[in-house]
mmCIF file of C-alpha atoms and ligand atoms in Angstrom:
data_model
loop_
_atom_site.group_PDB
_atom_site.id
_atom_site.type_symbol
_atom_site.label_atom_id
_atom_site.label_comp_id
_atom_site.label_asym_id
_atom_site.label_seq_id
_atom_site.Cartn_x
_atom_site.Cartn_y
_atom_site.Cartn_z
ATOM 1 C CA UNK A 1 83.828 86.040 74.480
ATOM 2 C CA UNK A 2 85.803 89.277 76.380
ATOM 3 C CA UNK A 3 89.123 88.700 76.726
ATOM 4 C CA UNK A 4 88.417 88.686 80.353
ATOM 5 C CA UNK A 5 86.865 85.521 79.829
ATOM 6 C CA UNK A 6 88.905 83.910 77.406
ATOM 7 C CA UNK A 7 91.729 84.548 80.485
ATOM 8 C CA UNK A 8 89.331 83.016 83.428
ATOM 9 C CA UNK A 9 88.915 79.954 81.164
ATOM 10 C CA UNK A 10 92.924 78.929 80.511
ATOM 11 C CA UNK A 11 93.517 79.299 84.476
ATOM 12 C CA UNK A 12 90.510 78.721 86.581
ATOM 13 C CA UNK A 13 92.084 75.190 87.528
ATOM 14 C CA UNK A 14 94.139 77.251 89.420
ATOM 15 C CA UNK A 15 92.584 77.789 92.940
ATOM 16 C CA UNK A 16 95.043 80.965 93.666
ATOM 17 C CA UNK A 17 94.348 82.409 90.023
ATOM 18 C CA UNK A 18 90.761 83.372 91.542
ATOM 19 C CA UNK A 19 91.716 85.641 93.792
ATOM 20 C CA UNK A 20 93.852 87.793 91.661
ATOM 21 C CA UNK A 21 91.775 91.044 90.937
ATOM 22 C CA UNK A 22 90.852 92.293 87.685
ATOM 23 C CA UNK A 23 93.097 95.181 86.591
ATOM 24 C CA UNK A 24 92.435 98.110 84.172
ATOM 25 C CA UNK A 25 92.713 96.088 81.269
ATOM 26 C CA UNK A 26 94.268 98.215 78.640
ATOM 27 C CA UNK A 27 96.880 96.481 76.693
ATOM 28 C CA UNK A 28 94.164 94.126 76.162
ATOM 29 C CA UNK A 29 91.454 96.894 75.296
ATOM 30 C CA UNK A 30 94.246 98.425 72.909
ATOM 31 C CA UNK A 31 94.469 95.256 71.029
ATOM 32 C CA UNK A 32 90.908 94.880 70.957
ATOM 33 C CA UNK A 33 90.209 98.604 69.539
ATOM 34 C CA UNK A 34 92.822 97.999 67.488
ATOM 35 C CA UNK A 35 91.812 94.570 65.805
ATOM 36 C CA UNK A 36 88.354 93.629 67.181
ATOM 37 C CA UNK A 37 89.541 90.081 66.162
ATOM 38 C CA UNK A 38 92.329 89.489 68.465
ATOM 39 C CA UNK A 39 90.369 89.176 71.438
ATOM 40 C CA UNK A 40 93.024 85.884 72.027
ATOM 41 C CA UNK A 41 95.751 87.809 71.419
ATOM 42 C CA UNK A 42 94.662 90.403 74.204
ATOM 43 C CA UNK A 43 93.925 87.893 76.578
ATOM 44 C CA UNK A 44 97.451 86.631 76.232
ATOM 45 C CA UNK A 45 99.212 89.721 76.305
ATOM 46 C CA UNK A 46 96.961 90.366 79.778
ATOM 47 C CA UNK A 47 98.185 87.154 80.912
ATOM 48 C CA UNK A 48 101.774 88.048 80.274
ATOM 49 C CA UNK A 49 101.005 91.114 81.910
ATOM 50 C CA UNK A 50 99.647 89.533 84.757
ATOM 51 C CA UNK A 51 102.514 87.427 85.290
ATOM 52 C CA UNK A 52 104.849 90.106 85.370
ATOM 53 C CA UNK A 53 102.808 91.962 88.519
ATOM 54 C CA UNK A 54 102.532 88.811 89.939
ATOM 55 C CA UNK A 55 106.442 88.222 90.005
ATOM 56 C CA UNK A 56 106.514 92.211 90.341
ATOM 57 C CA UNK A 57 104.686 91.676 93.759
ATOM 58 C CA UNK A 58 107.309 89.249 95.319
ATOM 59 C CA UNK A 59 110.154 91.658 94.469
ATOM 60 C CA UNK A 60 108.733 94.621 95.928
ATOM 61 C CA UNK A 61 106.975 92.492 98.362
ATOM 62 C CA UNK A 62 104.064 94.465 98.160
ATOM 63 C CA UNK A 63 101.307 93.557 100.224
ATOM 64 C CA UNK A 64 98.055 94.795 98.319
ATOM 65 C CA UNK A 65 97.343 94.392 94.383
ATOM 66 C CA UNK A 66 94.333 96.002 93.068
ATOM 67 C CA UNK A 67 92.843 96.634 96.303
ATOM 68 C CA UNK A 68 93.189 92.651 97.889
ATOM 69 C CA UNK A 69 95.879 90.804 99.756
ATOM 70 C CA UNK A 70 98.297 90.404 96.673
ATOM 71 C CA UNK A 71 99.389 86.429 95.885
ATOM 72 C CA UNK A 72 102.729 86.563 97.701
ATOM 73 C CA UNK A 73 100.964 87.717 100.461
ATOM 74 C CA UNK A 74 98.127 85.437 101.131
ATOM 75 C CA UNK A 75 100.029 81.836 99.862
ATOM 76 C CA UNK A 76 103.627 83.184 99.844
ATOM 77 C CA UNK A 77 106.658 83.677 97.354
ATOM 78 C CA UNK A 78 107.209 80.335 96.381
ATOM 79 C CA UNK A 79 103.164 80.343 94.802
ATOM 80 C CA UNK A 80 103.303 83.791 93.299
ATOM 81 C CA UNK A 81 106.211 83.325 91.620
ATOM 82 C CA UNK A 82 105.340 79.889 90.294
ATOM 83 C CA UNK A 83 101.590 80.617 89.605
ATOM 84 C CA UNK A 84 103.614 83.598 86.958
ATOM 85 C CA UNK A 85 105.350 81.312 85.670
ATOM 86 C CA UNK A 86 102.527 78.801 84.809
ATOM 87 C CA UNK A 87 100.412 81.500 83.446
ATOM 88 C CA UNK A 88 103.695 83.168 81.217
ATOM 89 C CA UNK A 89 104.458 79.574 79.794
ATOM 90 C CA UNK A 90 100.779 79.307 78.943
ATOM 91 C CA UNK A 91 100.689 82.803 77.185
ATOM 92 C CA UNK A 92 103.560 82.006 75.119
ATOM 93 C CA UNK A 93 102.439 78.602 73.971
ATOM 94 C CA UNK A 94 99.062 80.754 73.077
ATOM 95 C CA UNK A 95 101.304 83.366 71.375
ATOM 96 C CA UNK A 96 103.047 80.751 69.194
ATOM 97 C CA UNK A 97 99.201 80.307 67.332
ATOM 98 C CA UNK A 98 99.835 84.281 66.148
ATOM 99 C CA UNK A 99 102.596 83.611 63.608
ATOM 100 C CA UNK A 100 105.997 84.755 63.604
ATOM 101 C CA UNK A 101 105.843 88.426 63.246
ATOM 102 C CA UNK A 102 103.587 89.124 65.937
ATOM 103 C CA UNK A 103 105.437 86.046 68.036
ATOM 104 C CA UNK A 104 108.306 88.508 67.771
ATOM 105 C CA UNK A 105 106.655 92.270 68.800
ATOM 106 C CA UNK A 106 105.243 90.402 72.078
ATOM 107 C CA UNK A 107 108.279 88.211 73.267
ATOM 108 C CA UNK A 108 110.750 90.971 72.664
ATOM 109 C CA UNK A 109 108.355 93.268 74.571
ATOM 110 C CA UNK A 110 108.192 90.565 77.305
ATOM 111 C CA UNK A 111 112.403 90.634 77.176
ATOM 112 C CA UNK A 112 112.460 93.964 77.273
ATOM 113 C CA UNK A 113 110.250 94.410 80.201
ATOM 114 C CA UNK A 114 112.217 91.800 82.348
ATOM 115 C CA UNK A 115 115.038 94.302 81.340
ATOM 116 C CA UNK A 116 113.113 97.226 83.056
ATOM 117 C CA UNK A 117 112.759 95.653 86.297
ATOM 118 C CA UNK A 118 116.163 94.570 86.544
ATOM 119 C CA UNK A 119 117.079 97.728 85.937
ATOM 120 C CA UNK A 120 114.351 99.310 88.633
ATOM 121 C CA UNK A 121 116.010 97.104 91.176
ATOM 122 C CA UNK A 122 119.202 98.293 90.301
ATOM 123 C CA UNK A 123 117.917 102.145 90.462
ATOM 124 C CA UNK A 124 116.300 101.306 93.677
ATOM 125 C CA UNK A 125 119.536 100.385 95.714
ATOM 126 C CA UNK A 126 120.633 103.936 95.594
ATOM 127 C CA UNK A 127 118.980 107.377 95.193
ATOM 128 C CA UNK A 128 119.017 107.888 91.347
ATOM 129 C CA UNK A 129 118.983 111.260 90.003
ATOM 130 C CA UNK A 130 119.022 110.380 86.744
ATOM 131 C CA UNK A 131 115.784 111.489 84.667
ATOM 132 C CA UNK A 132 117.323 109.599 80.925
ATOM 133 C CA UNK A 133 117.994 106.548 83.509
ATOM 134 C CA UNK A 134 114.428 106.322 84.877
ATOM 135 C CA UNK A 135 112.859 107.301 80.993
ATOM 136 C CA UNK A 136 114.574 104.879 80.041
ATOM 137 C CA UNK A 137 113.722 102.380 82.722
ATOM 138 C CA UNK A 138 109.789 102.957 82.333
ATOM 139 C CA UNK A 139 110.422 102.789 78.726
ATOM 140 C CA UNK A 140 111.332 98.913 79.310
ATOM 141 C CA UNK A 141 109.397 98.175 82.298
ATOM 142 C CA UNK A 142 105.939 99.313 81.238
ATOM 143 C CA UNK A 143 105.790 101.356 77.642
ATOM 144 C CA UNK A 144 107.071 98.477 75.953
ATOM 145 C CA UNK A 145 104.617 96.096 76.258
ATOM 146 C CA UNK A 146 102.170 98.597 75.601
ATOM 147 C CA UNK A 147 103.861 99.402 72.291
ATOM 148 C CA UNK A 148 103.771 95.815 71.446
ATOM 149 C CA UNK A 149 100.321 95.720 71.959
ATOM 150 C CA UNK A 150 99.389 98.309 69.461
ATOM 151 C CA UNK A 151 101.898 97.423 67.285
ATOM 152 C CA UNK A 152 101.213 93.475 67.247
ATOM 153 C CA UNK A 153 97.578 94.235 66.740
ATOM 154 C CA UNK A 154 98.291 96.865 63.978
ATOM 155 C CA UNK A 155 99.983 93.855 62.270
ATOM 156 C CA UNK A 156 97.293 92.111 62.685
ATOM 157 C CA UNK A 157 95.141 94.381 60.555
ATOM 158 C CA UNK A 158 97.601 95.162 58.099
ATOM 159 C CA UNK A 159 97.530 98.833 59.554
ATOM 160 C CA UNK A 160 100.932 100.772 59.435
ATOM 161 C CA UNK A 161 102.893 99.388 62.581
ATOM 162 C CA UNK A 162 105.313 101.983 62.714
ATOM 163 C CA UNK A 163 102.650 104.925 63.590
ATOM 164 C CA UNK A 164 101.000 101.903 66.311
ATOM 165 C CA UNK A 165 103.831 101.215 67.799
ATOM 166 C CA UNK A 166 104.467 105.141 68.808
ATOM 167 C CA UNK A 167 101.440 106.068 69.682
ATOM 168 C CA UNK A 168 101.848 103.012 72.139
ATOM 169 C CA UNK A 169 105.255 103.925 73.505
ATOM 170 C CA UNK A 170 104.196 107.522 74.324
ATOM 171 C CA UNK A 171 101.011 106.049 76.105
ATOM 172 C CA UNK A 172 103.248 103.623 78.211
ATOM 173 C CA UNK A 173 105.066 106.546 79.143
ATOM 174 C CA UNK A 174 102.146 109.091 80.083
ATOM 175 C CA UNK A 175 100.949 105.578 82.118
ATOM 176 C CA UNK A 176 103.512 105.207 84.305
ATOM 177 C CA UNK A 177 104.559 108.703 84.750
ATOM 178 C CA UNK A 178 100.903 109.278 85.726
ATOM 179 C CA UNK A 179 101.408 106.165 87.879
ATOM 180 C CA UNK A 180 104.054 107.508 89.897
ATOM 181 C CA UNK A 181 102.416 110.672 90.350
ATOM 182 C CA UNK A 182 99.453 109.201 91.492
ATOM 183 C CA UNK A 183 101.688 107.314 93.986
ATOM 184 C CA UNK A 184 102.496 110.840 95.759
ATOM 185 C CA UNK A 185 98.569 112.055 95.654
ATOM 186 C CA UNK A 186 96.109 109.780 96.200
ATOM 187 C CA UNK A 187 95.582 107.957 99.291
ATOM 188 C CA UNK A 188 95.686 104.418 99.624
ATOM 189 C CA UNK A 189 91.816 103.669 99.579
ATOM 190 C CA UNK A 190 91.768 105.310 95.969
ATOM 191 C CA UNK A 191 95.497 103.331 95.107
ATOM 192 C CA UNK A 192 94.500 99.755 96.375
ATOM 193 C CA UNK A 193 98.381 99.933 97.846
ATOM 194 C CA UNK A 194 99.643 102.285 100.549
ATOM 195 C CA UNK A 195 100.384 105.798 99.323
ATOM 196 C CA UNK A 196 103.891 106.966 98.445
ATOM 197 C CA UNK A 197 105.111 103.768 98.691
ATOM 198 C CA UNK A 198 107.827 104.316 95.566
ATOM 199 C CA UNK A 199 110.037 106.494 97.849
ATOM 200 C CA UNK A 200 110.227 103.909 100.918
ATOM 201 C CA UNK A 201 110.983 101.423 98.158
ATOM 202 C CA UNK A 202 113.793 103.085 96.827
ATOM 203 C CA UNK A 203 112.353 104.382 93.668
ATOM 204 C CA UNK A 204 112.960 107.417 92.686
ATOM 205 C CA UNK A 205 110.328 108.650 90.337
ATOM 206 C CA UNK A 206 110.007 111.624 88.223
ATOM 207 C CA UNK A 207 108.203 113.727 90.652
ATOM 208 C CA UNK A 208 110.821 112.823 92.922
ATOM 209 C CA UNK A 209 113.860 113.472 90.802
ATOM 210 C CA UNK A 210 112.475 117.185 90.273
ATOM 211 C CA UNK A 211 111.930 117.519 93.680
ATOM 212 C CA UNK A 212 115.388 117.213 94.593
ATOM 213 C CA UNK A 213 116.786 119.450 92.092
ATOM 214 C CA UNK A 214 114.465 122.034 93.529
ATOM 215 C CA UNK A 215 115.430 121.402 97.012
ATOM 216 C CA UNK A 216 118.093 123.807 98.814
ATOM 217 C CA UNK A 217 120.952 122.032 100.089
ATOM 218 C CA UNK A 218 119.672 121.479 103.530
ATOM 219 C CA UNK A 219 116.264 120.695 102.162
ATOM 220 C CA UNK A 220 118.015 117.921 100.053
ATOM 221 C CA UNK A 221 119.948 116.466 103.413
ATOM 222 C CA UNK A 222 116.363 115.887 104.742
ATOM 223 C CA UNK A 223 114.999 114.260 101.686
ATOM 224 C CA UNK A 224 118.216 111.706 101.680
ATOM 225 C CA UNK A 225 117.401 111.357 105.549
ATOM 226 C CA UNK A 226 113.773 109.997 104.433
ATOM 227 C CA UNK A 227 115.278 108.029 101.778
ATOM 228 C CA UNK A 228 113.989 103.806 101.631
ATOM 229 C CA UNK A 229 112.530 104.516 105.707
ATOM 230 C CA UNK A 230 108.492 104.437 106.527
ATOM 231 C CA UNK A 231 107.385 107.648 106.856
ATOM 232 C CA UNK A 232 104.744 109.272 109.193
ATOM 233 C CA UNK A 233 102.016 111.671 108.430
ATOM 234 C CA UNK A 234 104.072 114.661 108.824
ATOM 235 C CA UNK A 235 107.439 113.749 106.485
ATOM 236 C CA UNK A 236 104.351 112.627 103.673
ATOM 237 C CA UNK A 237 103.221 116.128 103.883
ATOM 238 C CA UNK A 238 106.189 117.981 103.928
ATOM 239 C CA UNK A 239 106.989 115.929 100.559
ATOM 240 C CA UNK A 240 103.944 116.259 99.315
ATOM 241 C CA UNK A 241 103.647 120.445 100.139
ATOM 242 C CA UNK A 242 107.162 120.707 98.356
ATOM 243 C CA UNK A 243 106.298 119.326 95.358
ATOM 244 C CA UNK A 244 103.223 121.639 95.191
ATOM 245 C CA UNK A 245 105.192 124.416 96.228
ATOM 246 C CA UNK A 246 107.621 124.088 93.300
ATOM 247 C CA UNK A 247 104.824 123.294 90.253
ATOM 248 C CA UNK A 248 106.206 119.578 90.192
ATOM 249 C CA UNK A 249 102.465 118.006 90.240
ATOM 250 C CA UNK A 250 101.918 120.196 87.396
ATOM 251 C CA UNK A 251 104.965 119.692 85.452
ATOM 252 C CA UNK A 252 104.760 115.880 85.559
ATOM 253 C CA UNK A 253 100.870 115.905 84.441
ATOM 254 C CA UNK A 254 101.872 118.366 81.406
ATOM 255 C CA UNK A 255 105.050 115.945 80.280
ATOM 256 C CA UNK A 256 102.400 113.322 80.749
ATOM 257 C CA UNK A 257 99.398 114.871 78.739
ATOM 258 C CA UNK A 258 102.342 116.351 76.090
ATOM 259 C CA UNK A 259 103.525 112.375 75.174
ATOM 260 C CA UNK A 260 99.485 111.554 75.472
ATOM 261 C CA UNK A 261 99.181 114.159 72.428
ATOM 262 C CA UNK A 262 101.996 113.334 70.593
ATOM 263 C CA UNK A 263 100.143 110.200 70.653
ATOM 264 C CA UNK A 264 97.083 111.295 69.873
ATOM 265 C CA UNK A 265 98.790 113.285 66.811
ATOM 266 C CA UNK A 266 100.027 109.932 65.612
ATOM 267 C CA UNK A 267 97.298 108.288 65.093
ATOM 268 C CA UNK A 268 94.835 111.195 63.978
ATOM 269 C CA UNK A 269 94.748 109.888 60.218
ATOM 270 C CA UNK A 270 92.801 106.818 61.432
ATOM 271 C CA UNK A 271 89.285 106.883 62.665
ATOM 272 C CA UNK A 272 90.043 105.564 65.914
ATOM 273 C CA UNK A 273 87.786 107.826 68.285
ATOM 274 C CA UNK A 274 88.463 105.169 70.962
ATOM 275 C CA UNK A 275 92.014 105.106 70.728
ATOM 276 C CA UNK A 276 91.985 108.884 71.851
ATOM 277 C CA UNK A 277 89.582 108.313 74.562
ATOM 278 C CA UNK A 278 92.214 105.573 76.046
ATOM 279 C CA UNK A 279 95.012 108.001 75.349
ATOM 280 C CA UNK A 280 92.723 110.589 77.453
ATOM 281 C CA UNK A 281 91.831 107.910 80.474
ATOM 282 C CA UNK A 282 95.243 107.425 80.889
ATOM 283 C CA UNK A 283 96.016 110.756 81.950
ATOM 284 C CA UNK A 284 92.860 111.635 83.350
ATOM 285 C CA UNK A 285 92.683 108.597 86.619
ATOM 286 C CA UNK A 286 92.602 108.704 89.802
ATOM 287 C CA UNK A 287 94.407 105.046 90.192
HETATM 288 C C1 FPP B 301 105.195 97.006 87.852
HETATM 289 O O1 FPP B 301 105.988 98.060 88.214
HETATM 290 C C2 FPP B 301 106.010 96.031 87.061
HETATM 291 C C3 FPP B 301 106.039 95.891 85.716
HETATM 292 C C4 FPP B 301 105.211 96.720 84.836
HETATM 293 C C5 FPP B 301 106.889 94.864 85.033
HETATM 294 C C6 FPP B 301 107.444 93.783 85.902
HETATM 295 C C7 FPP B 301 108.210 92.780 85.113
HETATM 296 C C8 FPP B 301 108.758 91.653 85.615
HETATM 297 C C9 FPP B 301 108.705 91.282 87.052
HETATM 298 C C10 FPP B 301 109.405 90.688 84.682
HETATM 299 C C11 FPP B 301 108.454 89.545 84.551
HETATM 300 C C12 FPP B 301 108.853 88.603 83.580
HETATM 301 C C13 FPP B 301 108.092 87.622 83.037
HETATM 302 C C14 FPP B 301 108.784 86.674 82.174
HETATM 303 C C15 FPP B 301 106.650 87.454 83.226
HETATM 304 P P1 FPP B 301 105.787 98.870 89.560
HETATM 305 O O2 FPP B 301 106.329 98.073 90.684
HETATM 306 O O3 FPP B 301 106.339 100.220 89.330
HETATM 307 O O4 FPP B 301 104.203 99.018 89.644
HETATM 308 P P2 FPP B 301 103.208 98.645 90.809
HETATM 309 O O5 FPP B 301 103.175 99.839 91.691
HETATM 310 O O6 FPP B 301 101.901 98.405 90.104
HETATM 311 O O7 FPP B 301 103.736 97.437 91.499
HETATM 312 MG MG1 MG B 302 105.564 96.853 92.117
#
């Protein structure tokens, strides 16, 4: 059985769990590259995964996940949020079965990540300029549980957890800096969620952050003036021109690719082929 299924199986009593999309998948297909064995323990870290976008969803009250109406928007806050909550509880009664070592790389991941998002809505309320604040932020929010994943299935395999668990974190943080670059360039038919939605939502991602250093100061007053408000065609473009203009496409994608081959470095001892084809995919997407 996938891990896909093994997830379907422990909530398909739940009439809202089927329309939640499938996602990308990759903390699970980490753990399964990893240790071919802990297709349960993949499913579970999906699942805690899952519940985090789905309580993710009602704080950003995003209207679109994967390409559908997103749970909070079809049966409301109140669901989504519950519906997380049955399917975290479920993952960590699961994760309990894995013994106490791994029990400890996932759950502090999952603390950590609850961490991250605090600390996103906190960036959020005001325009942070901050790169070490938002590293750090992503670190928590998204690299973490990646880390875990490799790490906890390193463990699994008696493999050294150390070199995992860094190739991990520096693939978290190529994903999500990748993520919010992809936020600025691709439209919303290729992003399954309207495009540069991180800026009207307060979040000020790397490209951003660079933008407004490179910004003269009347430039900057017009970038504050779009700060958090829905933008129209022409305000997306002049963003988007700007950060062409000044190489910050390019720069992101090279500090993104630069942690993907760190990485990639980490790991190179181990005949892992698949491992640096992830590591690859994750800079190379279009969503
Ligand atoms: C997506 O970020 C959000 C996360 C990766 C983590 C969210 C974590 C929580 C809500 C804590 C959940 C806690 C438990 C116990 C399950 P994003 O908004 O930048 O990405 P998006 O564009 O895909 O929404
Ligand atoms: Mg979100």
């Amino acid at each position: 059985m996938s891990f896909y299924e093994i997830l379907d199986k422990m909530f398909s009593d739940f009439e809202e769990y089927k329309d939640i999309q499938k996602g990308k998948g990759v903390r699970g297909e980490l753990i399964t590259t990893i240790s071919p064995k802990s297709v349960k323990l993949a499913a579970v870290v999906e699942a805690v995964h899952l519940a985090s976008l789905l309580h993710d969803d009602v704080i950003d009250e995003a209207e679109l996940r994967r390409g559908a109406e997103s749970i909070n928007a079809k049966y409301g806050d109140f669901t989504a949020v519950m519906l997380g909550d049955i399917i975290y509880s479920r993952a960590f009664y699961e994760l309990t079965s894995f013994g106490e070592k791994i029990a400890k790389i996932i759950s502090n991941a999952v603390y950590q990540l609850s961490q991250g998002e605090l600390e996103d809505v906190k960036l959020s309320k005001e325009m942070n300029l901050d790169k070490e604040k938002y590293m750090s932020m992503i670190y928590k929010k998204t690299a973490s549980l990646i880390q875990a994943s490799c790490e906890a299935a390193a463990e699994a395999e008696n493999l050294d957890t150390r070199k995992f668990a860094l190739y991990g974190k520096n693939i978290g943080l190529a994903f999500q800096i990748i993520d919010d670059l992809l936020d600025v360039t691709q439209d919303e038919k290729t992003l399954g969620k309207p495009s540069m939605l991180d800026f009207k939502e307060g979040k000020m991602t790397l490209p951003y952050i660079y933008l407004y250093e490179s910004l003269n100061e009347e430039e900057k007053k017009k970038l504050k003036s779009m700060f958090k408000k829905d933008l129209n065609n022409d305000q997306k473009n002049w963003i988007k021109n700007k950060m062409f203009k000044f190489g910050i496409i390019d720069r992101c994608y090279n500090e993104a690719k630069e942690l993907v081959d760190e990485a990639k470095n980490t790991i190179k001892e181990y005949n892992f082929s698949k491992l640096q084809l992830i590591a690859d995919k994750i800079i190379n997407r279009k969503f």
